[in-house]
Short mmCIF file of C-alpha atoms in Angstrom, two decimals:
data_model
loop_
_atom_site.label_atom_id
_atom_site.label_comp_id
_atom_site.label_asym_id
_atom_site.label_seq_id
_atom_site.Cartn_x
_atom_site.Cartn_y
_atom_site.Cartn_z
CA MET A 730 -24.19 -47.64 -148.72
CA VAL A 731 -26.44 -48.79 -151.54
CA ARG A 732 -28.11 -45.99 -153.42
CA VAL A 733 -29.67 -45.50 -156.84
CA LEU A 734 -28.31 -42.70 -158.95
CA PHE A 735 -30.55 -39.70 -158.43
CA ILE A 736 -29.45 -37.73 -161.47
CA SER A 737 -32.63 -35.70 -161.67
CA VAL A 738 -31.13 -32.39 -160.65
CA LEU A 739 -28.21 -32.29 -163.07
CA CYS A 740 -29.87 -34.67 -165.52
CA VAL A 741 -27.63 -35.55 -168.42
CA ALA A 742 -24.52 -33.96 -166.94
CA ALA A 743 -23.34 -37.50 -166.17
CA LEU A 744 -23.11 -37.98 -169.91
CA LEU A 745 -20.51 -35.24 -170.45
CA SER A 746 -17.71 -36.33 -172.73
CA THR A 747 -14.06 -36.16 -171.71
CA GLN A 748 -13.63 -33.31 -174.19
CA ALA A 749 -16.50 -31.35 -172.63
CA GLN A 750 -15.09 -31.84 -169.13
CA THR A 751 -11.70 -30.54 -170.29
CA GLN A 752 -13.38 -27.49 -171.79
CA ALA A 753 -15.18 -26.74 -168.54
CA GLN A 754 -11.90 -26.85 -166.64
CA THR A 755 -9.85 -24.69 -168.98
CA THR A 756 -12.10 -21.91 -170.18
CA THR A 757 -13.13 -18.73 -168.40
CA ARG A 758 -16.54 -18.98 -170.07
CA PRO A 759 -19.19 -20.36 -167.70
CA ALA A 760 -21.03 -23.52 -168.65
CA VAL A 761 -24.73 -23.51 -169.38
CA ARG A 762 -25.95 -25.46 -166.37
CA THR A 763 -29.36 -26.00 -167.92
CA ILE A 764 -31.84 -25.02 -170.58
CA THR A 765 -35.31 -25.61 -169.15
CA ALA A 766 -38.57 -25.80 -171.10
CA PHE A 767 -41.92 -25.06 -169.46
CA VAL A 768 -44.95 -27.11 -170.49
CA GLN A 769 -48.64 -26.83 -169.60
CA LEU A 770 -49.32 -30.56 -169.49
CA ASP A 771 -52.56 -32.15 -170.64
CA ARG A 772 -53.09 -35.67 -169.33
CA GLU A 773 -54.61 -36.75 -172.64
CA HIS A 774 -51.76 -35.42 -174.80
CA TYR A 775 -48.77 -35.48 -172.47
CA SER A 776 -46.58 -37.67 -174.70
CA GLU A 777 -46.85 -35.34 -177.68
CA GLN A 778 -46.27 -32.29 -175.49
CA ILE A 779 -43.17 -33.77 -173.88
CA SER A 780 -41.88 -34.76 -177.32
CA GLU A 781 -42.33 -31.22 -178.63
CA ALA A 782 -40.52 -29.74 -175.64
CA ALA A 783 -37.66 -32.23 -176.04
CA SER A 784 -37.32 -31.22 -179.69
CA VAL A 785 -37.15 -27.54 -178.73
CA LEU A 786 -34.48 -28.31 -176.15
CA GLN A 787 -32.44 -30.17 -178.75
CA VAL A 788 -32.57 -27.15 -181.05
CA ALA A 789 -31.45 -24.93 -178.18
CA ARG A 790 -28.66 -27.29 -177.15
CA ASP A 791 -27.39 -27.48 -180.72
CA GLN A 792 -27.36 -23.72 -181.19
CA PHE A 793 -25.48 -23.10 -177.95
CA THR A 794 -23.04 -25.93 -178.63
CA ASP A 795 -22.37 -24.68 -182.14
CA ALA A 796 -21.54 -21.28 -180.62
CA GLY A 797 -18.93 -22.91 -178.36
CA TRP A 798 -20.88 -23.26 -175.13
CA LEU A 799 -20.90 -26.36 -172.96
CA VAL A 800 -24.51 -27.33 -172.20
CA GLN A 801 -24.58 -29.63 -169.19
CA SER A 802 -28.28 -30.50 -169.06
CA VAL A 803 -31.71 -29.94 -170.55
CA ARG A 804 -34.86 -30.05 -168.45
CA ILE A 805 -38.64 -29.84 -168.60
CA THR A 806 -40.88 -28.29 -165.94
CA THR A 807 -44.65 -28.77 -165.86
CA GLN A 808 -47.34 -26.87 -164.03
CA PRO A 809 -48.00 -28.17 -160.46
CA PHE A 810 -48.75 -31.86 -160.86
CA PRO A 811 -51.92 -31.85 -158.70
CA GLU A 812 -53.58 -30.04 -161.61
CA TYR A 813 -53.12 -32.91 -164.04
CA VAL A 814 -53.64 -35.84 -161.67
CA ARG A 815 -56.86 -34.34 -160.29
CA GLY A 816 -59.58 -36.98 -160.03
CA LEU A 817 -57.18 -39.92 -160.00
CA SER A 818 -56.76 -42.29 -157.08
CA THR A 819 -53.43 -42.22 -155.27
CA ALA A 820 -52.30 -45.37 -157.06
CA ASP A 821 -53.33 -44.05 -160.48
CA ALA A 822 -51.71 -40.67 -159.83
CA VAL A 823 -48.42 -42.34 -158.90
CA ALA A 824 -48.68 -44.58 -161.98
CA PHE A 825 -49.15 -41.56 -164.24
CA LEU A 826 -46.18 -39.75 -162.72
CA ARG A 827 -44.07 -42.84 -163.31
CA LYS A 828 -44.97 -42.66 -166.99
CA LEU A 829 -43.60 -39.11 -167.05
CA ASP A 830 -40.44 -40.22 -165.26
CA ALA A 831 -39.98 -43.02 -167.81
CA LEU A 832 -40.19 -40.48 -170.64
CA ALA A 833 -37.51 -38.40 -168.90
CA VAL A 834 -35.24 -41.42 -168.52
CA ALA A 835 -35.69 -42.37 -172.18
CA GLY A 836 -35.19 -38.81 -173.37
CA ARG A 837 -32.30 -38.07 -171.02
CA PHE A 838 -33.79 -34.85 -169.70
CA GLY A 839 -34.55 -33.76 -166.17
CA LEU A 840 -38.18 -33.34 -165.14
CA ASP A 841 -39.74 -31.13 -162.50
CA ILE A 842 -43.44 -31.61 -161.71
CA GLY A 843 -43.70 -28.49 -159.56
CA PRO A 844 -45.10 -28.04 -156.07
CA ALA A 845 -47.35 -30.62 -154.46
CA MET A 846 -48.77 -27.86 -152.25
CA ARG A 847 -48.69 -24.10 -152.76
CA SER A 848 -50.74 -23.16 -149.70
CA ASP A 849 -52.20 -24.66 -146.54
CA ARG A 850 -55.56 -24.88 -148.31
CA ASP A 851 -54.28 -27.36 -150.89
CA ASP A 852 -54.97 -31.10 -150.73
CA ALA A 853 -52.32 -32.62 -148.46
CA ARG A 854 -52.97 -36.00 -150.09
CA MET A 855 -50.72 -34.82 -152.92
CA MET A 856 -47.75 -34.90 -150.56
CA GLY A 857 -48.47 -38.58 -150.00
CA VAL A 858 -48.61 -39.13 -153.76
CA LEU A 859 -45.28 -37.36 -154.06
CA ALA A 860 -43.70 -39.44 -151.29
CA ASP A 861 -44.75 -42.69 -152.96
CA PHE A 862 -43.53 -41.51 -156.35
CA LEU A 863 -40.21 -39.84 -155.49
CA ALA A 864 -39.03 -42.84 -153.48
CA THR A 865 -38.27 -44.64 -156.75
CA ALA A 866 -38.21 -41.86 -159.37
CA GLN A 867 -35.02 -41.49 -161.38
CA MET A 868 -35.19 -38.16 -163.20
CA THR A 869 -38.02 -36.25 -161.54
CA ASN A 870 -37.96 -33.40 -159.00
CA ALA A 871 -40.69 -31.63 -157.06
CA SER A 872 -41.26 -29.08 -154.33
CA ALA A 873 -43.67 -27.54 -151.85
CA HIS A 874 -44.18 -23.82 -151.23
CA MET A 875 -43.66 -22.72 -147.63
CA ILE A 876 -44.93 -19.18 -148.28
CA ALA A 877 -48.10 -18.08 -150.03
CA ASP A 878 -49.54 -14.68 -150.84
CA GLY A 879 -52.19 -13.45 -148.42
CA HIS A 880 -54.33 -10.35 -148.21
CA ARG A 881 -51.83 -8.91 -145.73
CA GLY A 882 -48.79 -9.99 -147.71
CA PRO A 883 -46.67 -13.15 -147.72
CA ARG A 884 -47.74 -15.73 -145.14
CA ILE A 885 -45.81 -18.76 -143.88
CA GLN A 886 -47.68 -22.01 -144.58
CA TRP A 887 -47.10 -24.07 -141.45
CA LYS A 888 -49.27 -26.94 -142.66
CA VAL A 889 -47.13 -27.19 -145.79
CA ILE A 890 -44.04 -27.21 -143.56
CA ASP A 891 -45.49 -30.02 -141.43
CA GLU A 892 -46.31 -32.02 -144.55
CA SER A 893 -42.82 -31.37 -145.92
CA VAL A 894 -41.28 -32.70 -142.70
CA GLU A 895 -43.33 -35.88 -143.01
CA LEU A 896 -42.30 -36.29 -146.65
CA ILE A 897 -38.60 -35.81 -145.84
CA GLN A 898 -38.79 -38.49 -143.17
CA LEU A 899 -40.67 -40.88 -145.49
CA LEU A 900 -38.10 -40.44 -148.25
CA LYS A 901 -35.28 -40.91 -145.75
CA ASN A 902 -36.75 -44.22 -144.63
CA ASN A 903 -38.12 -45.55 -147.91
CA SER A 904 -35.68 -44.66 -150.68
CA PRO A 905 -32.37 -46.41 -151.43
CA GLY A 906 -29.63 -44.81 -149.37
CA SER A 907 -32.11 -42.12 -148.24
CA GLY A 908 -31.32 -40.52 -151.59
CA ALA A 909 -34.70 -39.32 -152.80
CA ASN A 910 -34.58 -36.13 -150.72
CA PHE A 911 -32.05 -34.91 -153.29
CA ALA A 912 -35.05 -34.39 -155.59
CA PHE A 913 -37.28 -32.45 -153.18
CA ALA A 914 -37.10 -28.87 -151.96
CA ALA A 915 -39.26 -26.87 -149.60
CA THR A 916 -39.18 -23.43 -151.19
CA ALA A 917 -39.99 -19.89 -150.13
CA MET A 918 -40.87 -17.07 -152.52
CA VAL A 919 -39.15 -18.62 -155.54
CA GLU A 920 -40.41 -16.92 -158.69
CA PRO A 921 -41.77 -19.02 -161.56
CA TYR A 922 -39.63 -19.98 -164.54
CA SER A 923 -36.39 -20.56 -162.67
CA PRO A 924 -34.51 -23.24 -164.62
CA PHE A 925 -32.93 -24.69 -161.49
CA PHE A 926 -34.27 -27.88 -159.90
CA PRO A 927 -35.94 -28.83 -157.60
CA ALA A 928 -37.33 -25.31 -157.11
CA SER A 929 -38.40 -24.85 -160.74
CA TRP A 930 -42.12 -24.31 -161.32
CA HIS A 931 -44.63 -22.33 -163.35
CA ASP A 932 -48.36 -21.71 -163.59
CA GLY A 933 -48.49 -20.22 -167.08
CA SER A 934 -49.49 -21.40 -170.52
CA GLY A 935 -46.26 -23.21 -171.33
CA ARG A 936 -44.16 -23.11 -174.53
CA ARG A 937 -41.51 -21.07 -172.75
CA PHE A 938 -37.87 -21.65 -171.84
CA SER A 939 -35.23 -20.17 -169.55
CA ILE A 940 -31.51 -20.66 -169.03
CA GLY A 941 -29.29 -21.13 -165.99
CA LEU A 942 -25.52 -20.62 -165.93
CA GLN A 943 -22.78 -22.25 -163.90
CA SER A 944 -20.36 -19.43 -163.32
CA ALA A 945 -18.32 -20.41 -160.27
CA ASN A 946 -15.21 -20.81 -162.44
CA VAL A 947 -15.48 -17.19 -163.57
CA MET A 948 -15.82 -16.04 -159.98
CA THR A 949 -12.79 -18.06 -158.91
CA GLU A 950 -10.64 -16.45 -161.60
CA VAL A 951 -11.83 -12.93 -160.78
CA PHE A 952 -11.35 -13.33 -157.03
CA THR A 953 -7.95 -14.98 -157.49
CA ARG A 954 -6.90 -11.89 -159.42
CA THR A 955 -8.36 -9.33 -157.01
CA GLY A 956 -8.00 -11.00 -153.63
CA TYR A 957 -9.66 -9.18 -150.74
CA ARG A 958 -10.20 -5.89 -152.53
CA PRO A 959 -14.01 -5.70 -152.35
CA ASP A 960 -14.54 -2.71 -154.66
CA GLN A 961 -12.26 -4.12 -157.35
CA ALA A 962 -13.72 -7.61 -157.01
CA ASP A 963 -17.24 -6.23 -157.35
CA ALA A 964 -16.43 -4.18 -160.45
CA ASP A 965 -14.47 -6.94 -162.18
CA LEU A 966 -17.07 -9.60 -161.48
CA ARG A 967 -19.92 -7.45 -162.81
CA ALA A 968 -17.97 -6.77 -166.00
CA GLU A 969 -17.10 -10.44 -166.59
CA LEU A 970 -20.60 -11.76 -165.90
CA THR A 971 -22.23 -9.04 -168.00
CA ALA A 972 -20.21 -10.02 -171.07
CA HIS A 973 -21.25 -13.67 -170.75
CA ALA A 974 -24.88 -12.88 -169.95
CA ARG A 975 -25.26 -10.72 -173.04
CA GLN A 976 -23.94 -13.53 -175.23
CA VAL A 977 -26.43 -15.94 -173.64
CA GLU A 978 -29.30 -13.56 -174.25
CA GLN A 979 -28.37 -13.15 -177.91
CA LEU A 980 -28.28 -16.92 -178.40
CA ALA A 981 -31.53 -17.36 -176.50
CA GLU A 982 -33.26 -14.88 -178.77
CA ALA A 983 -31.99 -16.87 -181.75
CA VAL A 984 -33.48 -20.03 -180.23
CA LYS A 985 -36.76 -18.17 -179.78
CA GLN A 986 -36.79 -17.33 -183.47
CA SER A 987 -35.98 -20.91 -184.44
CA THR A 988 -38.61 -22.56 -182.25
CA ASN A 989 -41.32 -19.95 -181.73
CA TRP A 990 -41.10 -20.64 -178.00
CA LYS A 991 -40.94 -17.60 -175.72
CA TYR A 992 -37.66 -16.87 -173.94
CA VAL A 993 -38.52 -15.77 -170.39
CA GLY A 994 -35.04 -15.00 -169.15
CA LEU A 995 -31.75 -15.98 -167.56
CA ASP A 996 -31.41 -17.14 -163.98
CA PRO A 997 -27.83 -16.00 -163.36
CA THR A 998 -27.66 -17.59 -159.91
CA ALA A 999 -24.10 -18.59 -159.14
CA ALA A 1000 -24.14 -22.40 -159.33
CA THR A 1001 -21.49 -24.95 -158.51
CA PHE A 1002 -20.43 -28.38 -159.78
CA GLY A 1003 -18.25 -30.58 -157.57
CA ASP A 1004 -14.67 -29.35 -157.80
CA MET A 1005 -14.88 -28.34 -161.47
CA ALA A 1006 -16.68 -25.10 -160.64
CA SER A 1007 -16.67 -24.45 -156.90
CA ILE A 1008 -18.34 -21.56 -155.11
CA GLY A 1009 -16.37 -22.51 -152.02
CA THR A 1010 -13.09 -22.18 -153.90
CA ALA A 1011 -14.19 -18.82 -155.29
CA MET A 1012 -15.07 -17.46 -151.86
CA GLU A 1013 -11.77 -18.64 -150.41
CA ALA A 1014 -9.89 -17.00 -153.27
CA PHE A 1015 -11.54 -13.73 -152.23
CA THR A 1016 -11.02 -13.99 -148.47
CA GLY A 1017 -7.74 -15.89 -148.44
CA ARG A 1018 -9.23 -17.90 -145.58
CA PRO A 1019 -11.25 -21.11 -145.24
CA MET A 1020 -14.93 -20.73 -146.00
CA GLY A 1021 -16.76 -19.85 -142.81
CA SER A 1022 -14.13 -17.33 -141.77
CA SER A 1023 -14.76 -13.60 -141.58
CA GLY A 1024 -15.19 -12.19 -145.06
CA THR A 1025 -17.35 -15.04 -146.35
CA LEU A 1026 -20.49 -12.96 -145.88
CA THR A 1027 -18.93 -10.14 -147.89
CA ALA A 1028 -18.10 -12.56 -150.69
CA ALA A 1029 -21.70 -13.75 -150.73
CA GLU A 1030 -23.00 -10.19 -151.01
CA ILE A 1031 -20.57 -9.26 -153.79
CA ILE A 1032 -21.54 -12.32 -155.83
CA THR A 1033 -25.27 -11.71 -155.36
CA GLY A 1034 -24.96 -8.01 -156.16
CA ALA A 1035 -23.04 -8.76 -159.35
CA VAL A 1036 -25.55 -11.39 -160.43
CA ARG A 1037 -28.52 -9.11 -159.92
CA SER A 1038 -26.87 -6.20 -161.72
CA LEU A 1039 -26.67 -7.96 -165.07
CA PRO A 1040 -28.42 -5.90 -167.78
CA VAL A 1041 -30.39 -8.83 -169.24
CA LYS A 1042 -33.84 -10.30 -168.73
CA GLN A 1043 -33.74 -12.25 -165.45
CA VAL A 1044 -35.97 -14.86 -163.82
CA GLY A 1045 -35.96 -17.21 -160.86
CA LEU A 1046 -33.61 -17.23 -157.87
CA ARG A 1047 -31.11 -14.58 -159.04
CA GLY A 1048 -28.69 -15.16 -156.22
CA LEU A 1049 -26.05 -17.57 -154.96
CA MET A 1050 -26.18 -21.30 -154.28
CA ILE A 1051 -24.19 -22.76 -151.40
CA PRO A 1052 -25.04 -26.46 -151.83
CA VAL A 1053 -23.09 -28.29 -149.13
CA LEU A 1054 -22.94 -31.68 -150.85
CA GLU A 1055 -22.62 -30.47 -154.45
CA ASP A 1056 -19.41 -28.51 -153.89
CA ALA A 1057 -16.21 -30.31 -152.89
CA ARG A 1058 -14.75 -27.36 -150.99
CA ILE A 1059 -17.97 -26.59 -149.12
CA ALA A 1060 -18.44 -30.27 -148.23
CA ALA A 1061 -14.93 -30.33 -146.79
CA ARG A 1062 -15.54 -27.23 -144.68
CA TRP A 1063 -18.82 -28.70 -143.43
CA GLY A 1064 -17.01 -31.87 -142.38
CA GLU A 1065 -14.43 -29.77 -140.54
CA GLY A 1066 -17.20 -28.00 -138.62
CA ARG A 1067 -16.39 -24.59 -140.11
CA LEU A 1068 -19.94 -24.23 -141.47
CA SER A 1069 -23.25 -24.74 -139.70
CA LEU A 1070 -26.96 -24.30 -140.26
CA ASP A 1071 -26.75 -20.86 -138.65
CA SER A 1072 -23.81 -19.71 -140.78
CA LEU A 1073 -25.58 -20.82 -143.95
CA LEU A 1074 -28.64 -18.86 -142.86
CA SER A 1075 -26.50 -15.81 -142.13
CA TYR A 1076 -25.15 -15.92 -145.69
CA SER A 1077 -28.74 -16.28 -146.86
CA SER A 1078 -29.46 -12.83 -145.43
CA VAL A 1079 -27.47 -11.29 -148.28
CA CYS A 1080 -27.94 -13.87 -151.04
CA GLY A 1081 -30.38 -16.46 -152.31
CA THR A 1082 -29.32 -19.79 -150.86
CA GLY A 1083 -31.11 -21.20 -147.84
CA LEU A 1084 -30.17 -24.72 -146.76
CA ASP A 1085 -29.23 -26.66 -149.87
CA THR A 1086 -28.15 -30.33 -149.90
CA VAL A 1087 -27.42 -30.19 -146.19
CA PRO A 1088 -26.53 -33.64 -144.78
CA LEU A 1089 -28.19 -34.56 -141.50
CA PRO A 1090 -27.99 -37.51 -139.10
CA GLY A 1091 -30.72 -40.08 -139.56
CA ASP A 1092 -32.07 -39.57 -136.05
CA VAL A 1093 -33.15 -35.98 -136.79
CA THR A 1094 -36.60 -35.44 -135.27
CA ASP A 1095 -39.70 -33.96 -136.83
CA ASP A 1096 -39.41 -31.01 -134.48
CA GLN A 1097 -35.82 -30.30 -135.54
CA LEU A 1098 -36.73 -30.46 -139.23
CA LYS A 1099 -39.70 -28.17 -138.68
CA ARG A 1100 -37.53 -25.59 -136.97
CA MET A 1101 -34.99 -25.71 -139.83
CA LEU A 1102 -37.67 -25.20 -142.47
CA GLY A 1103 -39.35 -22.56 -140.33
CA ASP A 1104 -36.12 -20.57 -140.08
CA VAL A 1105 -35.70 -20.60 -143.86
CA ALA A 1106 -39.31 -19.50 -144.39
CA THR A 1107 -39.04 -16.79 -141.72
CA LEU A 1108 -35.86 -15.36 -143.23
CA SER A 1109 -37.44 -15.40 -146.68
CA LYS A 1110 -40.53 -13.57 -145.46
CA LYS A 1111 -38.53 -11.03 -143.47
CA TRP A 1112 -36.33 -10.00 -146.40
CA ASN A 1113 -38.80 -10.77 -149.21
CA LYS A 1114 -36.34 -13.03 -150.99
CA ALA A 1115 -36.25 -16.48 -152.58
CA LEU A 1116 -34.81 -19.24 -150.40
CA THR A 1117 -34.96 -23.01 -150.53
CA ALA A 1118 -34.36 -25.96 -148.23
CA ARG A 1119 -33.13 -29.34 -149.44
CA LEU A 1120 -32.35 -31.43 -146.38
CA LEU A 1121 -30.74 -34.87 -146.67
CA PRO A 1122 -31.02 -36.94 -143.48
CA VAL A 1123 -29.41 -40.38 -143.88
CA LYS A 1124 -31.07 -43.36 -142.24
CA GLY A 1125 -28.80 -45.20 -139.81
CA LEU A 1126 -26.04 -42.57 -139.64
CA ARG A 1127 -25.20 -40.38 -136.66
CA ALA A 1128 -23.15 -37.26 -136.04
CA GLY A 1129 -19.49 -38.08 -136.66
CA ASP A 1130 -20.27 -40.67 -139.33
CA ARG A 1131 -19.23 -40.11 -142.91
CA THR A 1132 -21.82 -40.20 -145.65
CA ALA A 1133 -21.47 -42.69 -148.52
CA PHE A 1134 -23.76 -41.47 -151.27
CA ASN A 1135 -23.48 -43.46 -154.50
CA ASN A 1136 -24.13 -40.35 -156.55
CA PRO A 1137 -21.65 -38.61 -158.88
CA PHE A 1138 -23.12 -35.21 -158.03
CA LEU A 1139 -22.81 -35.44 -154.25
CA VAL A 1140 -19.58 -35.12 -152.30
CA ASP A 1141 -19.37 -37.16 -149.10
CA THR A 1142 -18.62 -35.46 -145.82
CA VAL A 1143 -18.81 -35.93 -142.05
CA LEU A 1144 -22.18 -35.43 -140.40
CA GLN A 1145 -22.28 -32.70 -137.77
CA PRO A 1146 -24.24 -32.70 -134.48
CA LEU A 1147 -27.69 -31.14 -134.62
CA PRO A 1148 -28.22 -27.90 -132.68
#
């Protein structure tokens, strides 16, 4: 299946050298998944602002690399893009966003333009702008917020969900290989300043940065050593992650001093990367059984508890990612039918995950998509926790077909029937 390379989520990770890949496979130190800069963009001065942020990211990358860390990507997140395309026609807004995407391509950094809608009161036309733009964007991500604050507490935004369903279907039908949905997430209660795409966003003054780790390799080594001894696994994992997190914080403070940009914190969410750093492999090392078996929920809770216990400044998701198509072991278990939408949501009850890079048949209906997004939003509201949904229906494929994404960051698998 023909598909452009949507490298926006992992950005320059495709440019890793052979030496860097070997390091990631042989060291117990986690990789730095991303260093993300946050910019308050001004339409009149956007080029200079992006250039400054890119320079700061280069300083940060150099300092971490010199200290022996593998930095997989650097990224820039702006405030919600409707703020800086306000007053433009749809065509002009899309044209401006394409200029930003071109800068990201040239600079080899990922870009996130934030949520198109943050509440049901927002202009739904921005979702149409986003659909037109993301269909051909190369390095840019975006989102929509399914939950907003209300006078009686968090409230599910059903209009935003409806608009997100329409956008998902448009991207399925109008982007090469249905691939553009890789760059869009419907999010629920995700805090600002998370470095992870596509959920990253902020509404502050900019000139800030945060860091995200990729620590699945550490978890695999700890769980291989402990096996199914929950207390020991919990204690060992907390100790290992704490040591790494403290080193990251020390380096981040040094970057702050060098650049005069504010360090807002570490998002220690357990991230994965193909088969080099696999959450699925880590969980199976703990349970001794295929992912989806009894014990998987316990593994998810232990990982999330360890992540949230780290004695450093934290931001963002602060949980566990279970991205079906970004993890070779999880993709295999999905194809075998060992995992389902409901099992992923059950794990989400004890960790921050949701439905991430979930492959779906192309004939998925609007109603089915709405119910999936609604379940994620409902679970998020119930437990007051950050969750996301990144759904990848593939035009022309049905349950039982195998995906064929031309993307180095997605692992192909067999599509499962829809409930």
